[in-house]
XYZ file of C-alpha atoms in Angstrom:
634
model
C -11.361 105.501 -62.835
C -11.205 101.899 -63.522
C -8.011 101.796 -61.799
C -9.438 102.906 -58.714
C -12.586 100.764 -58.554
C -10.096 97.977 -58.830
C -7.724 98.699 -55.787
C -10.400 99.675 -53.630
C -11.929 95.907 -54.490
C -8.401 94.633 -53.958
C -8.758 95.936 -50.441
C -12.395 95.507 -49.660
C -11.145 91.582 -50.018
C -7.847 91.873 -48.221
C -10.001 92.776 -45.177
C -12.587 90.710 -46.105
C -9.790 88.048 -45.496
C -8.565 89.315 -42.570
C -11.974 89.281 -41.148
C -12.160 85.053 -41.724
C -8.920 84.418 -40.154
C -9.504 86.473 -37.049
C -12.649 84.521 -36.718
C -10.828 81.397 -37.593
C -8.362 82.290 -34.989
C -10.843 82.788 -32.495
C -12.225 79.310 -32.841
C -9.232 77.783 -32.850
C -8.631 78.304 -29.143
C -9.204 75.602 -26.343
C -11.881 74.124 -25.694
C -14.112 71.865 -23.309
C -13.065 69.068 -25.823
C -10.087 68.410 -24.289
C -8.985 65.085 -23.327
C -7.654 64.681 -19.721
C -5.187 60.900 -19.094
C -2.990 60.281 -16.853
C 0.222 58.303 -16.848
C -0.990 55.543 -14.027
C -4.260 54.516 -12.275
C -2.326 52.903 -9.608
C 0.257 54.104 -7.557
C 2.093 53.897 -4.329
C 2.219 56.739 -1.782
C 3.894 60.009 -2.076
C 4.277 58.962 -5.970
C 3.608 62.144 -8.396
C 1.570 60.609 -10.938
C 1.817 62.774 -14.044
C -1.975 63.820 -15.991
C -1.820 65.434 -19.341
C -4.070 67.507 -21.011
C -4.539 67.148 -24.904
C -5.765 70.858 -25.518
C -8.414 70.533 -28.486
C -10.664 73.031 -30.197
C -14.139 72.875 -30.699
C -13.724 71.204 -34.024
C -11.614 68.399 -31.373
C -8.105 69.394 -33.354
C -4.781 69.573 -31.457
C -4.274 73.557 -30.697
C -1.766 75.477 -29.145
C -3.556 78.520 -29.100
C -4.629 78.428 -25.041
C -3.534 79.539 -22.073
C -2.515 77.081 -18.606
C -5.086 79.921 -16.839
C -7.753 78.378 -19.559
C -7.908 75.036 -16.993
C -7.930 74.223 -13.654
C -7.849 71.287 -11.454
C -10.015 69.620 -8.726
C -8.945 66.551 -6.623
C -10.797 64.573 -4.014
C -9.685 61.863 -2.233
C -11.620 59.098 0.024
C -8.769 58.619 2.668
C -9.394 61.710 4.793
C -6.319 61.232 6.578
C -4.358 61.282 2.946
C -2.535 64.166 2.540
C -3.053 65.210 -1.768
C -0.485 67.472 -3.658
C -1.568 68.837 -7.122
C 0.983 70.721 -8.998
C 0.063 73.913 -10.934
C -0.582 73.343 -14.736
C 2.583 74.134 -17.068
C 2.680 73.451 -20.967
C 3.787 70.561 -22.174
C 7.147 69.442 -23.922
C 4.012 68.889 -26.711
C 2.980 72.454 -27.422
C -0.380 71.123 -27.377
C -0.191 69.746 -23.759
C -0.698 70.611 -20.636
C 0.330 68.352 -17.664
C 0.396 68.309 -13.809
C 1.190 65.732 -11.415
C -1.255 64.487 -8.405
C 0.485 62.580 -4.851
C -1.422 61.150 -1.844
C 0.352 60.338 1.104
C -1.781 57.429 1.839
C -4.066 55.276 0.422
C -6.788 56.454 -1.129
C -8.960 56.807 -4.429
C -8.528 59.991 -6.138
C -10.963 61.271 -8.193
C -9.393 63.847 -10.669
C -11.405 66.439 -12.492
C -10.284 69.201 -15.215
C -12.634 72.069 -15.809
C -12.373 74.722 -19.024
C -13.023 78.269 -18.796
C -14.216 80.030 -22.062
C -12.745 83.290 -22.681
C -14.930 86.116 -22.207
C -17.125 86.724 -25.785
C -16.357 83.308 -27.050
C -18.812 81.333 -24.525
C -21.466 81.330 -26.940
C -19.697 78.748 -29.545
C -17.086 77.646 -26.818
C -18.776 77.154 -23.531
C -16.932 76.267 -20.449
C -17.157 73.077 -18.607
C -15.302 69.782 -17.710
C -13.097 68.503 -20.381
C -12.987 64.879 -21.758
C -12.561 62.189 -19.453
C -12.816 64.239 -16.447
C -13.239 62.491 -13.271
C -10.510 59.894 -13.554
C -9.992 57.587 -10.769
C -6.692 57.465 -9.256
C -5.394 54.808 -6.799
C -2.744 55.033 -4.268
C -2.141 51.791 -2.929
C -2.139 51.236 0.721
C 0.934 51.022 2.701
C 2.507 49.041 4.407
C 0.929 45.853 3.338
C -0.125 43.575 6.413
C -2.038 40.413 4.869
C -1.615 38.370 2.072
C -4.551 36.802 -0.197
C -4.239 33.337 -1.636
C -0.891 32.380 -3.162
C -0.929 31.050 -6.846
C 1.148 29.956 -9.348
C 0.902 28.835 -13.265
C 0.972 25.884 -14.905
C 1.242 24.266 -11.318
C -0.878 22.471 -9.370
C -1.503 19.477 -6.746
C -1.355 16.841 -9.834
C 1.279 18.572 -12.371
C 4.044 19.856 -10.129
C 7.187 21.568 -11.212
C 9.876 19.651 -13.450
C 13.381 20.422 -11.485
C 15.373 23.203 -14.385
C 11.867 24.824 -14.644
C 10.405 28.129 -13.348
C 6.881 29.533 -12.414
C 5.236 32.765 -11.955
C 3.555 33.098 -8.491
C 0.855 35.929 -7.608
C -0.803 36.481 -4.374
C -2.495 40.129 -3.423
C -1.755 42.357 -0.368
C -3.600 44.555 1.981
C -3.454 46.911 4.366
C -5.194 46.104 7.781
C -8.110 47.875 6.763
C -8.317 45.602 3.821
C -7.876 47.851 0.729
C -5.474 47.030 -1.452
C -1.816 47.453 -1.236
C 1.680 47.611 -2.341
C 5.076 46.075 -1.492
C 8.444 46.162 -2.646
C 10.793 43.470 -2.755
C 12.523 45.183 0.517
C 9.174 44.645 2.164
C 8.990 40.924 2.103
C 11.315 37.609 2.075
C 10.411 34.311 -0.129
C 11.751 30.962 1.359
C 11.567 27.360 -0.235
C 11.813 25.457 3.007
C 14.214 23.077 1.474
C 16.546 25.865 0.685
C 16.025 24.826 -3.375
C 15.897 26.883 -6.051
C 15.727 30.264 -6.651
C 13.238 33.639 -6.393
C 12.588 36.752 -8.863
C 10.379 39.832 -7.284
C 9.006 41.257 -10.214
C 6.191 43.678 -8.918
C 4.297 44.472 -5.905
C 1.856 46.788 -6.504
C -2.066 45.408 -5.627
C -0.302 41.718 -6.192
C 2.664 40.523 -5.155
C 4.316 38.966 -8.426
C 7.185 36.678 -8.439
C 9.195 34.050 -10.197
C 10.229 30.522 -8.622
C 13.416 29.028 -10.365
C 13.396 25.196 -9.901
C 17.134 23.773 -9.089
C 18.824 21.235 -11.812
C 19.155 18.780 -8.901
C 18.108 18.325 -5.161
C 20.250 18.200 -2.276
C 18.142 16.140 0.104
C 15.122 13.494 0.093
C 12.360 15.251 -0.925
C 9.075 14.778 -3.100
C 7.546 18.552 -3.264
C 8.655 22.399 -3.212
C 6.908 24.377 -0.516
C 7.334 28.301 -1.271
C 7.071 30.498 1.706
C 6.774 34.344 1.844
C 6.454 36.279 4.657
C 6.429 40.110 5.582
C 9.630 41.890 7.208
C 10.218 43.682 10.200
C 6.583 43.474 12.890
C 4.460 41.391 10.459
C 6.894 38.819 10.211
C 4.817 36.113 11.373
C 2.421 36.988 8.695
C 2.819 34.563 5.966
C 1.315 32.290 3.069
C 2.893 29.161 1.231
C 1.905 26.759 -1.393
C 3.053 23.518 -1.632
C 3.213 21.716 -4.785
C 5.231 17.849 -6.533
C 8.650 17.614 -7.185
C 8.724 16.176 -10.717
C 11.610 15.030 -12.845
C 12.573 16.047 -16.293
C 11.286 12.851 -18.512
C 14.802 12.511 -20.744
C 16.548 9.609 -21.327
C 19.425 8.904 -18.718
C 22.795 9.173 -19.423
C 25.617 6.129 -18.419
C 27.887 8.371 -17.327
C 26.137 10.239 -14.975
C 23.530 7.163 -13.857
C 24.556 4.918 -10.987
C 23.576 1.835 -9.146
C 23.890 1.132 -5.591
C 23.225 -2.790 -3.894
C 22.933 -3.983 -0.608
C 24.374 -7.765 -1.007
C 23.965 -8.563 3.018
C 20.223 -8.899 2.387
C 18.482 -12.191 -0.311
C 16.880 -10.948 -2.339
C 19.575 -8.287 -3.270
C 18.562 -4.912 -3.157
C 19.841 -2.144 -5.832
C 19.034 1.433 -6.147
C 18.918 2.871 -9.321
C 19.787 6.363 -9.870
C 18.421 7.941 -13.485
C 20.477 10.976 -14.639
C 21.862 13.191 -17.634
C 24.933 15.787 -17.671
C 22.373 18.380 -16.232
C 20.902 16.375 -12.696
C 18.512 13.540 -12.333
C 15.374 12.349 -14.690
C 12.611 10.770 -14.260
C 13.656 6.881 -13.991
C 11.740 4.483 -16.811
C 12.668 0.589 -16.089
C 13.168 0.641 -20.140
C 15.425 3.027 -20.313
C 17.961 0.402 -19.195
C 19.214 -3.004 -19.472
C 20.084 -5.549 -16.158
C 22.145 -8.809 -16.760
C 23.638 -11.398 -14.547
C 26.790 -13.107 -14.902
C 28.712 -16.038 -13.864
C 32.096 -16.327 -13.530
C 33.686 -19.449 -15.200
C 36.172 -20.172 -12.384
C 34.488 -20.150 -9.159
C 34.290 -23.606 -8.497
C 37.286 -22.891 -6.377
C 35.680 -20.278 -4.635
C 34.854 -20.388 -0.913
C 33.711 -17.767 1.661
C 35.954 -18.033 4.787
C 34.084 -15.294 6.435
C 31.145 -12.983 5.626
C 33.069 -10.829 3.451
C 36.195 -12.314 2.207
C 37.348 -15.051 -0.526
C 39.870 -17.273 -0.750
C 40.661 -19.103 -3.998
C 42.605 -22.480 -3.809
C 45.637 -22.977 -6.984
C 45.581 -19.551 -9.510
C 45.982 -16.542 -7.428
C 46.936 -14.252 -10.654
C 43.403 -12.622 -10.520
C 42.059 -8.676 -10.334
C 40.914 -7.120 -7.382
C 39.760 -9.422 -4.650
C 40.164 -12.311 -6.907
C 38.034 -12.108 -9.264
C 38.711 -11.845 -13.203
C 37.664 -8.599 -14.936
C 37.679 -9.840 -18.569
C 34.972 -10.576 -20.076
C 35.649 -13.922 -21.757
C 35.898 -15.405 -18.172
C 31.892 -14.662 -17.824
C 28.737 -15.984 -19.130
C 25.245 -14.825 -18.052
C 23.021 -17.000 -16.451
C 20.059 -14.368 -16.058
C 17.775 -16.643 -16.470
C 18.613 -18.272 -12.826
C 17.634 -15.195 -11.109
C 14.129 -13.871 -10.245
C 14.561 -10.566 -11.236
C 12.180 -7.304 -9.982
C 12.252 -3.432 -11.429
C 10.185 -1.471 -10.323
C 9.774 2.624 -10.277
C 10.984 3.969 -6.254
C 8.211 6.449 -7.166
C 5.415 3.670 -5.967
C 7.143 2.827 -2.972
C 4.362 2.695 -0.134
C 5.931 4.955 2.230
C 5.412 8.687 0.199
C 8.906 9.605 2.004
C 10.638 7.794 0.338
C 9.048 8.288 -3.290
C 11.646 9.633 -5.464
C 10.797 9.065 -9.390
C 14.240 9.415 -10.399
C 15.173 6.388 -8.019
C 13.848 2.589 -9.586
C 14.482 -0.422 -7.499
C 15.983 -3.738 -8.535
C 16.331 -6.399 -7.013
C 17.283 -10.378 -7.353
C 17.838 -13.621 -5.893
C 18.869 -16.872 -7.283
C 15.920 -18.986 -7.737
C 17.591 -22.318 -6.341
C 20.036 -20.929 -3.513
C 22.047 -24.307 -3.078
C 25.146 -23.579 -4.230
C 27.059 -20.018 -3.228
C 28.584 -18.989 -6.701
C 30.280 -15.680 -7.508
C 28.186 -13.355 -9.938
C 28.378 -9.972 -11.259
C 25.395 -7.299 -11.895
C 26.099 -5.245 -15.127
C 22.947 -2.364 -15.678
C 23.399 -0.746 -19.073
C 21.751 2.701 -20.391
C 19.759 2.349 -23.932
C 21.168 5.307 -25.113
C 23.830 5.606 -27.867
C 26.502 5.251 -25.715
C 25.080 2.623 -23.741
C 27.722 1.513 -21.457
C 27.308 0.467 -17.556
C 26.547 3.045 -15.264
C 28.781 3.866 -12.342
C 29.330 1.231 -10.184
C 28.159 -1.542 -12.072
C 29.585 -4.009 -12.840
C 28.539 -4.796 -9.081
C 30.060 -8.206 -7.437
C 28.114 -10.284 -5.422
C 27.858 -13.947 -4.187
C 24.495 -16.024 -5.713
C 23.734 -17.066 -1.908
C 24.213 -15.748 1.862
C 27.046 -17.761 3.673
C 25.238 -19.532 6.485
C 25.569 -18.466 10.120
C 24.458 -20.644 13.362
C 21.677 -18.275 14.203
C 19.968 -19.194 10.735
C 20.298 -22.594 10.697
C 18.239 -25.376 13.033
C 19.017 -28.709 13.393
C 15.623 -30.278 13.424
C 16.061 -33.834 14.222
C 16.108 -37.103 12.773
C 13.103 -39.506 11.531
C 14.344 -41.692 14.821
C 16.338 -41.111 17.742
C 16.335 -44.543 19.070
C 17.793 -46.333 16.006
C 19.998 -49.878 16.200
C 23.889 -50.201 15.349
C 24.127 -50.330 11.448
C 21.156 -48.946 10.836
C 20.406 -45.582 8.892
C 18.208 -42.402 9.013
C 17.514 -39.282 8.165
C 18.033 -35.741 9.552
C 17.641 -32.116 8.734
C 18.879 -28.957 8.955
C 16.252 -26.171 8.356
C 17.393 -22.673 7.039
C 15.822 -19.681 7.547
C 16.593 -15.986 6.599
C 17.845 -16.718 3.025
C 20.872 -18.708 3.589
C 22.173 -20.404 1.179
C 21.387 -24.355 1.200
C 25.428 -24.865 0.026
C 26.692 -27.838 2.121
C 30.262 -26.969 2.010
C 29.781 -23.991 4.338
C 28.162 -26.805 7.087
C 30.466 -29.222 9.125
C 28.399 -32.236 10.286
C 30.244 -34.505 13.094
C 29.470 -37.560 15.010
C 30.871 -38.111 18.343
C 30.817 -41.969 17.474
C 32.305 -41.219 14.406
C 28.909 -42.513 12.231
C 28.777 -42.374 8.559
C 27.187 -39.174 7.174
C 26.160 -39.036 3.619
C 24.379 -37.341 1.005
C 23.731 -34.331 2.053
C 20.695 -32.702 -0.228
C 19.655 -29.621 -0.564
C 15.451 -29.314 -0.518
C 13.871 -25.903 -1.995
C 10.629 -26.704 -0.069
C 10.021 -29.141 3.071
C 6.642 -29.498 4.200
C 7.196 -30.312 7.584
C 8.870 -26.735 8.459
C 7.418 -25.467 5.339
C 10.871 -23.716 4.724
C 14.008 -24.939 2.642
C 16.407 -27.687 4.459
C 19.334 -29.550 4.329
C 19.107 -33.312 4.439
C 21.551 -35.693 5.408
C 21.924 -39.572 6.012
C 23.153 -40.922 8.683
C 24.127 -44.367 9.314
C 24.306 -45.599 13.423
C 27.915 -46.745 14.236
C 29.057 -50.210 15.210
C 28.519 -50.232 18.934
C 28.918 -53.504 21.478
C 26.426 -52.220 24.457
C 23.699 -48.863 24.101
C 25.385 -45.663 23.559
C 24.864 -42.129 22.908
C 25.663 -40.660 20.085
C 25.966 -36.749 19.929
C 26.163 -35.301 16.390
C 27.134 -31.875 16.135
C 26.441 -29.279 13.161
C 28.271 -25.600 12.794
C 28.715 -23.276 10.135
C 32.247 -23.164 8.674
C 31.856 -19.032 8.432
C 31.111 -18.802 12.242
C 32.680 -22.152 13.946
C 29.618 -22.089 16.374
C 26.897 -24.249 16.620
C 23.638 -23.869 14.975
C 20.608 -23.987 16.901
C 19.497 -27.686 18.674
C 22.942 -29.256 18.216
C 24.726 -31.291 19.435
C 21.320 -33.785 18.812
C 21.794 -37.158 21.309
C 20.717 -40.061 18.858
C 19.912 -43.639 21.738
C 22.353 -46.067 19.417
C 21.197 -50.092 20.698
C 23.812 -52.895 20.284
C 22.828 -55.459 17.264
C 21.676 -58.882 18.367
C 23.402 -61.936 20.159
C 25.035 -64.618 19.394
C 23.038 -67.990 17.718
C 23.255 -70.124 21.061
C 22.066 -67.602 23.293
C 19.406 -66.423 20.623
C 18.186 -70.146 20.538
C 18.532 -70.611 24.387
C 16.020 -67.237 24.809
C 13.999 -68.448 21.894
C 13.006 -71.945 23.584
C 12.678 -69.992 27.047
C 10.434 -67.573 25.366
C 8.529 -69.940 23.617
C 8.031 -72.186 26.975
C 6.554 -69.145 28.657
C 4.157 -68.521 25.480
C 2.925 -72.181 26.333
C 2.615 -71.728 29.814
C 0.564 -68.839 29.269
C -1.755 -70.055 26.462
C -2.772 -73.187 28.670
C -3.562 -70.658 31.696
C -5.437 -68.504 30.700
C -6.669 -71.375 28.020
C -8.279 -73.196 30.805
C -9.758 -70.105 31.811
C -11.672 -69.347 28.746
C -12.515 -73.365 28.357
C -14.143 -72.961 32.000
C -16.270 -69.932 31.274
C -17.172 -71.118 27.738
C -18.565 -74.209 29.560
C -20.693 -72.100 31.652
C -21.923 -70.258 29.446
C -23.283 -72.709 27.609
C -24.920 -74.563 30.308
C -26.614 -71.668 31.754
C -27.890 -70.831 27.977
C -29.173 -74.060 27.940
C -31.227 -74.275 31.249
C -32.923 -71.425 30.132
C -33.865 -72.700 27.029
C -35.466 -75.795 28.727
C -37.408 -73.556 30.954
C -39.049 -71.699 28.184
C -39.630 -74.785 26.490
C -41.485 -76.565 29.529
C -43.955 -73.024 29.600
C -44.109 -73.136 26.022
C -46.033 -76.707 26.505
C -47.886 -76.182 29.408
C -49.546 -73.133 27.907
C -50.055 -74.910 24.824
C -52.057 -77.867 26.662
C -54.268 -75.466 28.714
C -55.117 -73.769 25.419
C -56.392 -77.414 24.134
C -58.108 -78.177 27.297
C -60.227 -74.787 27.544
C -61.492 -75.402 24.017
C -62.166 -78.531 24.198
C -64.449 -77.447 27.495
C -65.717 -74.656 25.992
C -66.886 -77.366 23.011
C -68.510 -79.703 25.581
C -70.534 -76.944 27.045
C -71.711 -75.362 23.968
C -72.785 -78.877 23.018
C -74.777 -79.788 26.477
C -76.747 -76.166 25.762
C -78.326 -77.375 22.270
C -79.220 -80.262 24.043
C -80.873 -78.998 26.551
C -82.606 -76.169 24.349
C -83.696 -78.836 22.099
C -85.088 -81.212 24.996
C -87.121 -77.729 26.557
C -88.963 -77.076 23.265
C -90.692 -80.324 23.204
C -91.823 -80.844 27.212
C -92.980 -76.844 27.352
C -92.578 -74.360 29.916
C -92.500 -76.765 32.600
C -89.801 -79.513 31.065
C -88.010 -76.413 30.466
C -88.242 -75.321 34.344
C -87.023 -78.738 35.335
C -84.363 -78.666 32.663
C -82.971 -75.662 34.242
C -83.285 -77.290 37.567
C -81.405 -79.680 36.414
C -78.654 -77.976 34.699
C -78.350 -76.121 37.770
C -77.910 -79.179 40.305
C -75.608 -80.506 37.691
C -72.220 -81.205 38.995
C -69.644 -78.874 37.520
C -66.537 -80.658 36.734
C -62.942 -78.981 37.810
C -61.336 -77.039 35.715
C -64.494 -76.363 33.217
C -66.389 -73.622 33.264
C -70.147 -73.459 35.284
C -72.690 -73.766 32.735
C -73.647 -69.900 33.930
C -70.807 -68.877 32.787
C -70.737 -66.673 29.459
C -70.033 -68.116 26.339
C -65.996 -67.819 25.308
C -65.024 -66.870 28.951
C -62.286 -68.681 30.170
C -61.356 -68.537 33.461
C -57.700 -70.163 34.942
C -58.983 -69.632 39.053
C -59.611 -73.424 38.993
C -56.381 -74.204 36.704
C -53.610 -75.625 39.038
C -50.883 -72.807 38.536
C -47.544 -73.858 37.794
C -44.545 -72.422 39.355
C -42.142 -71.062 37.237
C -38.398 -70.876 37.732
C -36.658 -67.855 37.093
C -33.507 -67.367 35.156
C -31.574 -67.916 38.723
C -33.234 -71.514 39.393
């Protein structure tokens, strides 16, 4: 009995069991917490794009228990003239998967939803609905591409530039004509560096157009700056966009076997290019990265130019190459008689011709009188530190004269007396060199020339000269002397010569110089009594005249003085006769006084004097006898 009860518990829990898992089994299926990705969100036309389904159950664990029926798809598009493909759903190589793949013909945003359908029965704990992530946006870039957006690139800009054996990574978007955004391919467009330098990389062109620019190790032609170019193929080829950025050099030290020089000696001062480079191509040129000297060669005091461009030596012709020595033991630097210039090429003033791997030296003797043969050695600092190619670089310390650079200014005189000396000049322009062996000075009267001097500075031309002496030959009557100046390089004459100097005679003889003495002194004599007497006469009237008319104002001086004493005395007398009379009137009364004025008035009046009537200090001259006075032509 026992037994029994025990089996049939045995299989009360065996279905019991069974029960759990089917239930188990039954929630295990697929649900609406699936997650729904796809392999892209952009993509170019007619390009599947591949969208997976990770089947989950409700608790959100991976399950293969589903069906591709359990899902379905919905995709919309904004492009109405795209044209959209959506495969049918198929399990994936992950037995939890699903996938199917979405296309547009054309541009357009997708919008990609995945719905779940619960199982008949099972919609109470598993409803249906979209899964996870549903509604993913899809875009299918535009094309073709017809406009560009603004090229850029890294690390470069109008300041920084790109060092040559660099690269960069340029970007610049594309559209369609409507705008939206686009994709290319690298069929689709060309790149151009309108140098033809460097190199180009397409790396992508979906939305953007990415790309790489591969600077060159060296440039094949002047330039300061890249300028990339792209452009569209086939009809939108004259669509296009550029960016133009420095050329910069690599800042390493130069190498002496790749580093050069190059001089111009037909110009003062003398004009070398310096060229800064390594094993690789050029770098960026630093004036103390290398090392200039000048050096003097011990035997060229036998040294003369014949022409512009050759030498002659006179005695030892055992030399090297155009005559001059190539050991070192025959030179010694003298440097320090040169005004010497570096400078960077990159500072030049004209931008086209800026190049900073390119400094400029140059150098001229500081006193140019003598033309003396000199070598240029430039050195790199580095460890090998030898010359660079070309150098060491021969040159002459001065410019051999020509007539067209030379002026024969004149002399201090031109009119100058046998045996007699003077100066002249010879002003030189356009950097010649003030050496007087390259000058011939001749005198058609064959008259001394000496000392020729060089001067750095005459103020009169304000330029440097040549000065000479010259010493007026022996001659017996006037003459004309012609003296003639050319340049031994060129046999022609300089400018202003021949120069006529007026050459007198020297003085007579001592009996004809006493003969013209006593002549000349007879005619002095002759002369000093005429126009003596002349002077003698007019001093004599002169003086009379002054003093007749110092007489005359004498004579009215004393006349005017005795009137003076004559009216006061008058005036005296009558002022005298009136107290009288008052006094005399006072004692007789009214009536003495009547007869007293009777009287006055009957009294004679005297001439000259004032009437008694008259008022007191009035003088009048009517009555004064008026003299005549002479004028000054009496």
């Amino acid at each position: 009995m026992e037994t029994c009860r025990s089996r049939w518990r045995g299989v009360l829990l065996l279905l019991l069991l069974l029960l759990v898992a089917l239930i188990d089994c039954v929630r295990a299926t697929a649900s609406q917490t699936s997650l729904l990705s796809c392999a892209s969100a952009e993509v170019e036309p007619n390009t599947n794009v591949v969208c997976t389904i990770r089947v989950r159950d409700t608790q959100q664990e991976p399950t293969m228990s589903f069906s591709v029926s359990d899902f379905s798809v919905v995709v919309t598009g904004t492009n109405s003239v795209a044209r959209v493909t959506v495969s049918s759903i198929e399990r994936g190589t992950d037995i939890t998967t699903a996938v199917f793949s979405v296309a547009a013909t054309h541009g357009t945003m997708l919008t990609v939803k995945v719905y779940f359908t619960a199982t008949a029965g099972t919609e109470a704990y598993n409803p249906s609905g979209e899964v996870r992530n549903s509604g993913l946006t899809l875009l299918v870039l535009a094309q073709p591409a017809t406009t560009f957006g603004r090229l850029a690139c890294t690390d470069v800009n109008a300041s920084q530039g790109l060092v040559l054996r660099e690269s960069t990574e340029c970007t610049v978007d594309v559209f369609d004509s409507l705008g939206s955004a686009a994709v290319v391919t690298a069929s689709d467009v060309t790149f151009l560096e309108v140098n033809r330098l460097g190199s180009f990389s397409f790396i992508s062109g979906k939305r953007s157009l990415v790309f790489t620019f591969q600077a060159p190790d060296d440039v094949s032609i002047h330039t300061t700056q890249f300028t990339l170019q792209v452009r569209f193929k086939s009809i939108y080829s004259t669509v296009m966009t550029s960016i133009t950025f420095p050329l910069r050099y690599p800042t390493l030290p130069p190498s002496a076997s790749y580093s050069a020089i190059h001089c111009d000696d037909d110009v003062r001062p003398v004009l070398c290019t310096v060229y800064a480079a390594d094993a690789v191509g050029p770098v960026q040129f630093a004036a103390d990265a290398f090392t200039v000297d000048i050096e003097r060669w011990r035997g060229d005091g036998d040294v003369r130019i014949d022409t512009i461009n050759d030498i002659y030596y006179i005695g030892n012709d055992s030399r090297a190459a155009g005559g001059v020595s190539s050991d070192d033991a025959e030179w010694y630097s003298n440097l320090g008689e040169f005004v010497v210039d570096v400078t960077a090429n990159a500072s030049a003033l004209v931008p086209a011709t800026r190049r900073a791997d390119v400094g400029l030296l140059t150098f001229m003797k500081a006193n140019n009188e003598r033309i003396q043969v000199q070598r240029l050695r430039v050195r790199t600092r580095d460890e090998a530190g030898g010359d660079v190619a070309a150098s060491p670089f021969y040159f002459h310390s001065g410019k051999v004269p020509i007539a067209a650079a030379a002026t024969l200014r004149g002399c201090n005189t031109t009119v100058i007396r046998s045996t007699n000396a003077t100066y002249c000049y010879i002003d030189l322009l356009s950097g010649i060199s003030g050496d007087a062996r390259y000058f011939t000075i001749q005198s058609s009267l064959s008259a001394a020339i000496s000392d020729v001097t060089y001067v750095a500075y005459d103020a009169a031309c304000r330029c440097r000269t040549l000065r000479f002496r010259y010493v007026a030959p022996l001659v017996s009557a006037r003459a004309d002397d012609y003296l003639a100046v050319d340049g031994v390089a060129t046999t022609a004459l300089v400018v202003n010569s021949p120069l006529r100097m007026n050459v007198l005679r020297t003085g007579p003889s001592s009996s004809s110089s006493i003969t013209t003495s006593r002549a000349d002194a007879a005619i002095v004599a002759v002369g000093l009594l005429f126009f003596g007497s002349i002077v003698a006469t007019g001093m004599v009237l002169v003086v009379g005249r002054h003093r007749t008319r110092s007489r005359i104002r004498s004579g009215r001086a004393a006349k005017v003085r005795e009137y003076e004493r004559a009216s006061s005395a008058a005036v005296q007398r009558q002022l005298a006769a009136s107290a009288t009379a008052a006094s005399a009137g006072a004692d007789a009364g009214p009536i003495a006084s009547g007869n007293s004025a009777s009287r006055r008035s009957d009294a004679p009046v005297s001439p000259g004097l004032p009437s008694a009537s008259a008022k007191s200090g009035f003088v009048s001259n009517a009555a004064v006898e008026q003299e005549r006075f002479h004028s000054d032509s009496d």
